[in-house]
PDB file of C-alpha atoms in Angstrom:
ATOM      1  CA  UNK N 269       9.065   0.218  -6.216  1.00 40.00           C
ATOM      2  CA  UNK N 270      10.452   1.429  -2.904  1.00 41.00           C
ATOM      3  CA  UNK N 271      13.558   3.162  -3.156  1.00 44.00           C
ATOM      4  CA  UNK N 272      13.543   3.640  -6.735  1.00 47.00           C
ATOM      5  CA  UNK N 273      13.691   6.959  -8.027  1.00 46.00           C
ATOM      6  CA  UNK N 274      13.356   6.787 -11.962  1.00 46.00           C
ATOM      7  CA  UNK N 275      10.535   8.522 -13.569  1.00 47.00           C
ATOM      8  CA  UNK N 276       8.430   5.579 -13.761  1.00 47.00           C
ATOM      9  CA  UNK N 277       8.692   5.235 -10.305  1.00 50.00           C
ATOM     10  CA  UNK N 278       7.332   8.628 -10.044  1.00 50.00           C
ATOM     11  CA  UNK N 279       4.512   8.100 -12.490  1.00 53.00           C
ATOM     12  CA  UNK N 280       3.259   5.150 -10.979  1.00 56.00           C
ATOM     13  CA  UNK N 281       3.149   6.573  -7.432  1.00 51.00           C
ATOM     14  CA  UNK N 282       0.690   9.563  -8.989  1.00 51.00           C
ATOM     15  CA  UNK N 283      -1.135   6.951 -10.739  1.00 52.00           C
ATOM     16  CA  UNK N 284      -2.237   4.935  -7.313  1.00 54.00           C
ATOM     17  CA  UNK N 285      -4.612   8.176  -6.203  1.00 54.00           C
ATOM     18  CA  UNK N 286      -7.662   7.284  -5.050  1.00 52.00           C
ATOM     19  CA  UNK N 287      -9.515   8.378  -8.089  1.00 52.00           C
ATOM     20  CA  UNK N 288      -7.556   6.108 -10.603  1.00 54.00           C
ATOM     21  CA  UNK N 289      -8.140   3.288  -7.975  1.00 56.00           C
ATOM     22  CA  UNK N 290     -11.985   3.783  -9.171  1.00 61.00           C
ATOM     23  CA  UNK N 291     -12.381   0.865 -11.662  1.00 61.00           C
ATOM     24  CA  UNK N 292      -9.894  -0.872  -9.984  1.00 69.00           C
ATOM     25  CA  UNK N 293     -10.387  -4.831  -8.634  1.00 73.00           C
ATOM     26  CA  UNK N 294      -6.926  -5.954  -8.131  1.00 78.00           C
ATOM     27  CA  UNK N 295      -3.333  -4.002  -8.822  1.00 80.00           C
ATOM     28  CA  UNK N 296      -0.289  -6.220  -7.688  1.00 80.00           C
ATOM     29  CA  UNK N 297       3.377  -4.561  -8.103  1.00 81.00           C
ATOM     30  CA  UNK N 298       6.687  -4.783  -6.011  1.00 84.00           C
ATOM     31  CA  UNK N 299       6.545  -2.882  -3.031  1.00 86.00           C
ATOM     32  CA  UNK N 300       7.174  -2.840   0.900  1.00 89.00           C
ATOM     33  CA  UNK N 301       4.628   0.225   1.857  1.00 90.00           C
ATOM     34  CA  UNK N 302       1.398   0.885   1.340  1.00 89.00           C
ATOM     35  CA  UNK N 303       0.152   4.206  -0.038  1.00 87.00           C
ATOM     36  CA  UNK N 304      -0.402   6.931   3.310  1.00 88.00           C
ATOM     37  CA  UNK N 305      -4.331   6.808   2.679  1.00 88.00           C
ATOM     38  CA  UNK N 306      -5.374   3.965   4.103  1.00 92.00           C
ATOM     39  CA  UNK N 307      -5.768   3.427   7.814  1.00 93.00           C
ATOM     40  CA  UNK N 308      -3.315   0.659   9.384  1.00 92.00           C
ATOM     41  CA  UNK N 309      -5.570  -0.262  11.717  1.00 93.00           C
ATOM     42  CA  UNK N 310      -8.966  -2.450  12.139  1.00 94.00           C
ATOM     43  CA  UNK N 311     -11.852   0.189  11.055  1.00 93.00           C
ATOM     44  CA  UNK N 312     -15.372   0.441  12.583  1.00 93.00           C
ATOM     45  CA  UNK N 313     -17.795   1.675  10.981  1.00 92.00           C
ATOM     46  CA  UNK N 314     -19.847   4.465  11.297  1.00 89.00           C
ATOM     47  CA  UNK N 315     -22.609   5.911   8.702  1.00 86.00           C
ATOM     48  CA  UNK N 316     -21.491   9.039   7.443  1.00 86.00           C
ATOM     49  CA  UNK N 317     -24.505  11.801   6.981  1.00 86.00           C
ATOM     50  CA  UNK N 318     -25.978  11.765   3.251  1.00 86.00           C
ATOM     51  CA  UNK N 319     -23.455  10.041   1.963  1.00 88.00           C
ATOM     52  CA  UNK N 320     -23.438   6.636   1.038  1.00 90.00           C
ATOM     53  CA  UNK N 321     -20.260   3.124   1.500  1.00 92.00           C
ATOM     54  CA  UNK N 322     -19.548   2.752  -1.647  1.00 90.00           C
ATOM     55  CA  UNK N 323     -16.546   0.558  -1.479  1.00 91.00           C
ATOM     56  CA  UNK N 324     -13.949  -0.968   0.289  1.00 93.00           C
ATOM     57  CA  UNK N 325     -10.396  -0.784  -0.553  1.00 93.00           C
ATOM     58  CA  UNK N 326      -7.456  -3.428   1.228  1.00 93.00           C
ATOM     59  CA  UNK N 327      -3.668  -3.250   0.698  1.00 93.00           C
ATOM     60  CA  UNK N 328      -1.370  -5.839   1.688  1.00 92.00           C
ATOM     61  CA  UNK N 329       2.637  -6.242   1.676  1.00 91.00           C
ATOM     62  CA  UNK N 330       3.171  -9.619   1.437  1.00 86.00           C
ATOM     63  CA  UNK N 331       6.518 -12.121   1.132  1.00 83.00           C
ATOM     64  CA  UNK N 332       7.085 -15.605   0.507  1.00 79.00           C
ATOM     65  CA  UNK N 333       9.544 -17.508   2.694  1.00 77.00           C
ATOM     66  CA  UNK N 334      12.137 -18.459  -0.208  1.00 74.00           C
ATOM     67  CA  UNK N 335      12.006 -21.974   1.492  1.00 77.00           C
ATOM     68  CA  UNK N 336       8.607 -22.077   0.603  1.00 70.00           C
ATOM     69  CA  UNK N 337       8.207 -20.533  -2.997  1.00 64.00           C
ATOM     70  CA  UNK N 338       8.110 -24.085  -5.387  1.00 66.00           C
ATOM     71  CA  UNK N 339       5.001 -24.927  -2.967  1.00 64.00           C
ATOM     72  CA  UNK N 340       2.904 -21.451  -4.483  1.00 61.00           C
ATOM     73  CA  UNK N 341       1.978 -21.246  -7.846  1.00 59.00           C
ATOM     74  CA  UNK N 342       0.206 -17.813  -7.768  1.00 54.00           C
ATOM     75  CA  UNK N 343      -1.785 -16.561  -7.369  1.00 55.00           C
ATOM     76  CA  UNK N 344      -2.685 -19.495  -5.179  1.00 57.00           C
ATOM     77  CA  UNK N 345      -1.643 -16.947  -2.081  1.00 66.00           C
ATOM     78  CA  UNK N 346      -4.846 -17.866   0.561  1.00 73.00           C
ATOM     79  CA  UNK N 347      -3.547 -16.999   3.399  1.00 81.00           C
ATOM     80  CA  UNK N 348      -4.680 -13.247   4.225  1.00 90.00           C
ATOM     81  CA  UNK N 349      -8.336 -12.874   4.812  1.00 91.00           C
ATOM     82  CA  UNK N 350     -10.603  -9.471   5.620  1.00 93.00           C
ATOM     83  CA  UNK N 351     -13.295 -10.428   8.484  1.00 95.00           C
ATOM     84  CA  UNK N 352     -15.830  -8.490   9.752  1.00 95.00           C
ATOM     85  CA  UNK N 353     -16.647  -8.510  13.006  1.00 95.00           C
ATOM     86  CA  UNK N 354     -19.823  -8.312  14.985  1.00 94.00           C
ATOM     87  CA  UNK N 355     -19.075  -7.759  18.606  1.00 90.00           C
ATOM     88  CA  UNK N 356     -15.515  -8.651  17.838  1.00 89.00           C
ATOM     89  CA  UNK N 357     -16.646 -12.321  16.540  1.00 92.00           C
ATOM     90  CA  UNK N 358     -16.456 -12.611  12.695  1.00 93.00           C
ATOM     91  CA  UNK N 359     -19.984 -12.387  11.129  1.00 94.00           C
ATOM     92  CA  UNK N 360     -18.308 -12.521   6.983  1.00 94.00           C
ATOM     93  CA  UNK N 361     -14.600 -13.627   6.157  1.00 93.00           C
ATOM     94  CA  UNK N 362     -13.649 -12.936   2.972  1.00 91.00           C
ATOM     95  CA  UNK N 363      -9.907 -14.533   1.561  1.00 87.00           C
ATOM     96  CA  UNK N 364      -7.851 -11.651  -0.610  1.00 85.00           C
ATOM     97  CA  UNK N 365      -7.310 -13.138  -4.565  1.00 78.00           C
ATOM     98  CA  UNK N 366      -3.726 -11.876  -4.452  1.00 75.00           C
ATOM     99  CA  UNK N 367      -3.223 -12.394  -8.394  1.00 68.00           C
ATOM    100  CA  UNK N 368       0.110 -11.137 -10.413  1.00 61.00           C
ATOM    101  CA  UNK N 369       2.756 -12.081  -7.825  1.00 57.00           C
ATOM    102  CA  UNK N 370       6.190 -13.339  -9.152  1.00 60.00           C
ATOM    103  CA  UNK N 371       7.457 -16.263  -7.908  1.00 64.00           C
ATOM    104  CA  UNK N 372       9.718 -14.343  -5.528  1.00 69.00           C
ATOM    105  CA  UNK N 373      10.540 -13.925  -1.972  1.00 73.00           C
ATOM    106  CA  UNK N 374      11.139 -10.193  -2.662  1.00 82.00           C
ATOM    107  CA  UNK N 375       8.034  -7.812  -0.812  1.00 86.00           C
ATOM    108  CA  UNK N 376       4.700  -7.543  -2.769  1.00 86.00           C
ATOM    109  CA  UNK N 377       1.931  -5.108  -2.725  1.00 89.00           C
ATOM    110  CA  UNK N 378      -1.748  -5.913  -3.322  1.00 87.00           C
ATOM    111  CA  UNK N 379      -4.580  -3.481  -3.652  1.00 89.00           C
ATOM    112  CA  UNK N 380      -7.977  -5.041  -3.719  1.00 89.00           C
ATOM    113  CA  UNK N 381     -11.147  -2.985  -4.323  1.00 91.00           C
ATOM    114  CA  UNK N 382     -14.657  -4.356  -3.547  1.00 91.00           C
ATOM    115  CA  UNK N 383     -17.464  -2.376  -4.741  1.00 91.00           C
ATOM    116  CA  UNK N 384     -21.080  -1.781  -3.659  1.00 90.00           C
ATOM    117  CA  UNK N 385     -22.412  -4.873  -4.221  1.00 92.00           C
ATOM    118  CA  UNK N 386     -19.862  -7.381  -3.054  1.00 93.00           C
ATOM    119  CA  UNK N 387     -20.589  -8.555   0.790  1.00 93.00           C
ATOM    120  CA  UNK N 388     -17.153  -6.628   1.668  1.00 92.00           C
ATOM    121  CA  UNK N 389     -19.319  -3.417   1.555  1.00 94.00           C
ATOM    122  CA  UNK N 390     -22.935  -4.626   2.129  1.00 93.00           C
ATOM    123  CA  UNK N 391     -22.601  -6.544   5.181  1.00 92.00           C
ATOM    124  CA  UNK N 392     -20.807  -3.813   6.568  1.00 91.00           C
ATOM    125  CA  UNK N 393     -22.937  -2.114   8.783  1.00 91.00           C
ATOM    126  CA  UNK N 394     -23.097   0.728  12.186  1.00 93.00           C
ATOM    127  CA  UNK N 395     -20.885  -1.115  14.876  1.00 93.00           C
ATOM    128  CA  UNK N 396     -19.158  -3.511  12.607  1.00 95.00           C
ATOM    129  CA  UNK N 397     -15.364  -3.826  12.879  1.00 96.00           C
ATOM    130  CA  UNK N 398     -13.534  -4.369   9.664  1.00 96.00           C
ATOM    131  CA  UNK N 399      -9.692  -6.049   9.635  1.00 95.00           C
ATOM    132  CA  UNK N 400      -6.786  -7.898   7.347  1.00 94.00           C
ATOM    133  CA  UNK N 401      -5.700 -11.182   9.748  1.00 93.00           C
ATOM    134  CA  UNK N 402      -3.471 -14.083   8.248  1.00 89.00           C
ATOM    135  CA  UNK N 403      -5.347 -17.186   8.119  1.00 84.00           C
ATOM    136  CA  UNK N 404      -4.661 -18.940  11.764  1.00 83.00           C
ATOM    137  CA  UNK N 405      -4.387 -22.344   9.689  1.00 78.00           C
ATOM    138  CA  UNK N 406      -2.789 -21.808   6.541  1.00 70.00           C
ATOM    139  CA  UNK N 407      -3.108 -23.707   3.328  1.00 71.00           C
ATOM    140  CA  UNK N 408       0.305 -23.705   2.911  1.00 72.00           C
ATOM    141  CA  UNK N 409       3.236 -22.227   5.059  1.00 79.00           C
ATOM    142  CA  UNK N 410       5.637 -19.425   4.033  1.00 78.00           C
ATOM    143  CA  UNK N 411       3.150 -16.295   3.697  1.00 81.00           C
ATOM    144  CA  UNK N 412       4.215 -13.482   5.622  1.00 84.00           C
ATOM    145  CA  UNK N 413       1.767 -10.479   6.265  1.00 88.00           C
ATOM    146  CA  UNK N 414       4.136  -7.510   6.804  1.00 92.00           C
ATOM    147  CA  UNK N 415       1.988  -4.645   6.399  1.00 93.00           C
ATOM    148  CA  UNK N 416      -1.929  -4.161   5.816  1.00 95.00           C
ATOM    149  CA  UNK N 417      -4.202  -1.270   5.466  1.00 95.00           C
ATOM    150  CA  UNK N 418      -8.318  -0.298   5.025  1.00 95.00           C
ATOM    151  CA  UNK N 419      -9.919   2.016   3.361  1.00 93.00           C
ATOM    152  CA  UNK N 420     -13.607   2.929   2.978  1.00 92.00           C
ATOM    153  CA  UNK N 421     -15.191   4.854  -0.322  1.00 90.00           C
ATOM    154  CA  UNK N 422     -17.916   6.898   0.824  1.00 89.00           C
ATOM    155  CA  UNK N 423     -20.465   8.549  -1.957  1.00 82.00           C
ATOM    156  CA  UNK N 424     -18.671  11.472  -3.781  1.00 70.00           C
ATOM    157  CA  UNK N 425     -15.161  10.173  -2.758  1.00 70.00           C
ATOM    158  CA  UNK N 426     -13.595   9.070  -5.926  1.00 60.00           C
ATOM    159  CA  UNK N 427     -15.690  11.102  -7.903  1.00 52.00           C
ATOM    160  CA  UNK N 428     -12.897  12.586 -10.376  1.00 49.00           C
ATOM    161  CA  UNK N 429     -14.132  14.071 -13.922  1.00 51.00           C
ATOM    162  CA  UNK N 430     -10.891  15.759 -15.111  1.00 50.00           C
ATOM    163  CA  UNK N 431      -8.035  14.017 -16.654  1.00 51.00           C
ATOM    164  CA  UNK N 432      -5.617  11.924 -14.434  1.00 46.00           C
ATOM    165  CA  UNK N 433      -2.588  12.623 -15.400  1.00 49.00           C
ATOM    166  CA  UNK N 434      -3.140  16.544 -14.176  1.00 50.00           C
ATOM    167  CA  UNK N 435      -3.188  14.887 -10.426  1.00 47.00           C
ATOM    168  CA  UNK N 436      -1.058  15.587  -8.061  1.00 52.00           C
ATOM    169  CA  UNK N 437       0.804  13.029  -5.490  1.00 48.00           C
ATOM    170  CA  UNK N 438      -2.072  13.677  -2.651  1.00 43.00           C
TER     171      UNK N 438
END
């Protein structure tokens, strides 16, 4: 939806807050950014006084090489993977279900949200290094990782009991 400036453009952009991402598992839309929130960068983790992880989120940009779309029927995309890492060896590796991609070689988004009881979050622990790699020996060639980002729900974070449609952009 980069670049385009209708009013659904607009609408959907308010819609990704954090707080609609709540009940979220996996949103896939055209796009070449991810939203500002996340961190672009491998996370480590650090236990945050009284309040609880409750969640990891992951967005991706992804392409398909044109060359390569008749080989993908999607969402058969295995080829980015989250990892954490002990000591900078992966202890968990984890391959993103990137569902709801068109069979194009235009940019994709994917957010992915794991909650409290998937091993995304629980194995996650003080010291531990999160990060989005492509898959060092793909399934299938063509998959290019353009742009990736992490975030962690803490306790309280996306804890939102008004309406959503009185949110603003931040």
């Amino acid at each position: 939806m980069s670049g385009c400036n209708s009013r659904f453009s607009v609408a959907v952009r308010k819609i990704l807050s954090k707080a609609s991402l709540k009940m979220m598992v996996n949103l896939s839309l055209p796009g070449n950014r991810i939203p500002d929130w996340f961190s672009q960068s491998a996370l480590t983790f650090s236990p945050q006084p009284s309040r609880e992880l409750r969640g990891v989120i992951l967005a991706v940009v992804v392409a398909i090489n044109q060359d390569y779309i008749d080989d993908y029927l999607l969402p058969d995309v295995m080829e980015v993977q989250a990892q954490i890492l002990k000591l900078d060896s992966p202890s968990y590796t984890h391959t993103l279900h990137l569902s709801g991609a068109p069979r194009t070689s235009d940019d994709q988004l994917h957010i992915c949200r794991y909650p409290t009881l998937h091993p995304m979050v629980w194995k996650f622990r003080d010291g531990y290094t999160i990060q989005v790699v492509k898959r060092e020996l793909p399934f299938k060639e063509g998959v290019e990782l353009k742009m990736h980002g992490i975030h962690l729900v803490y306790e309280g974070d996306d804890d939102f009991k008004g309406e959503e449609h009185v949110l603003n952009e931040t």
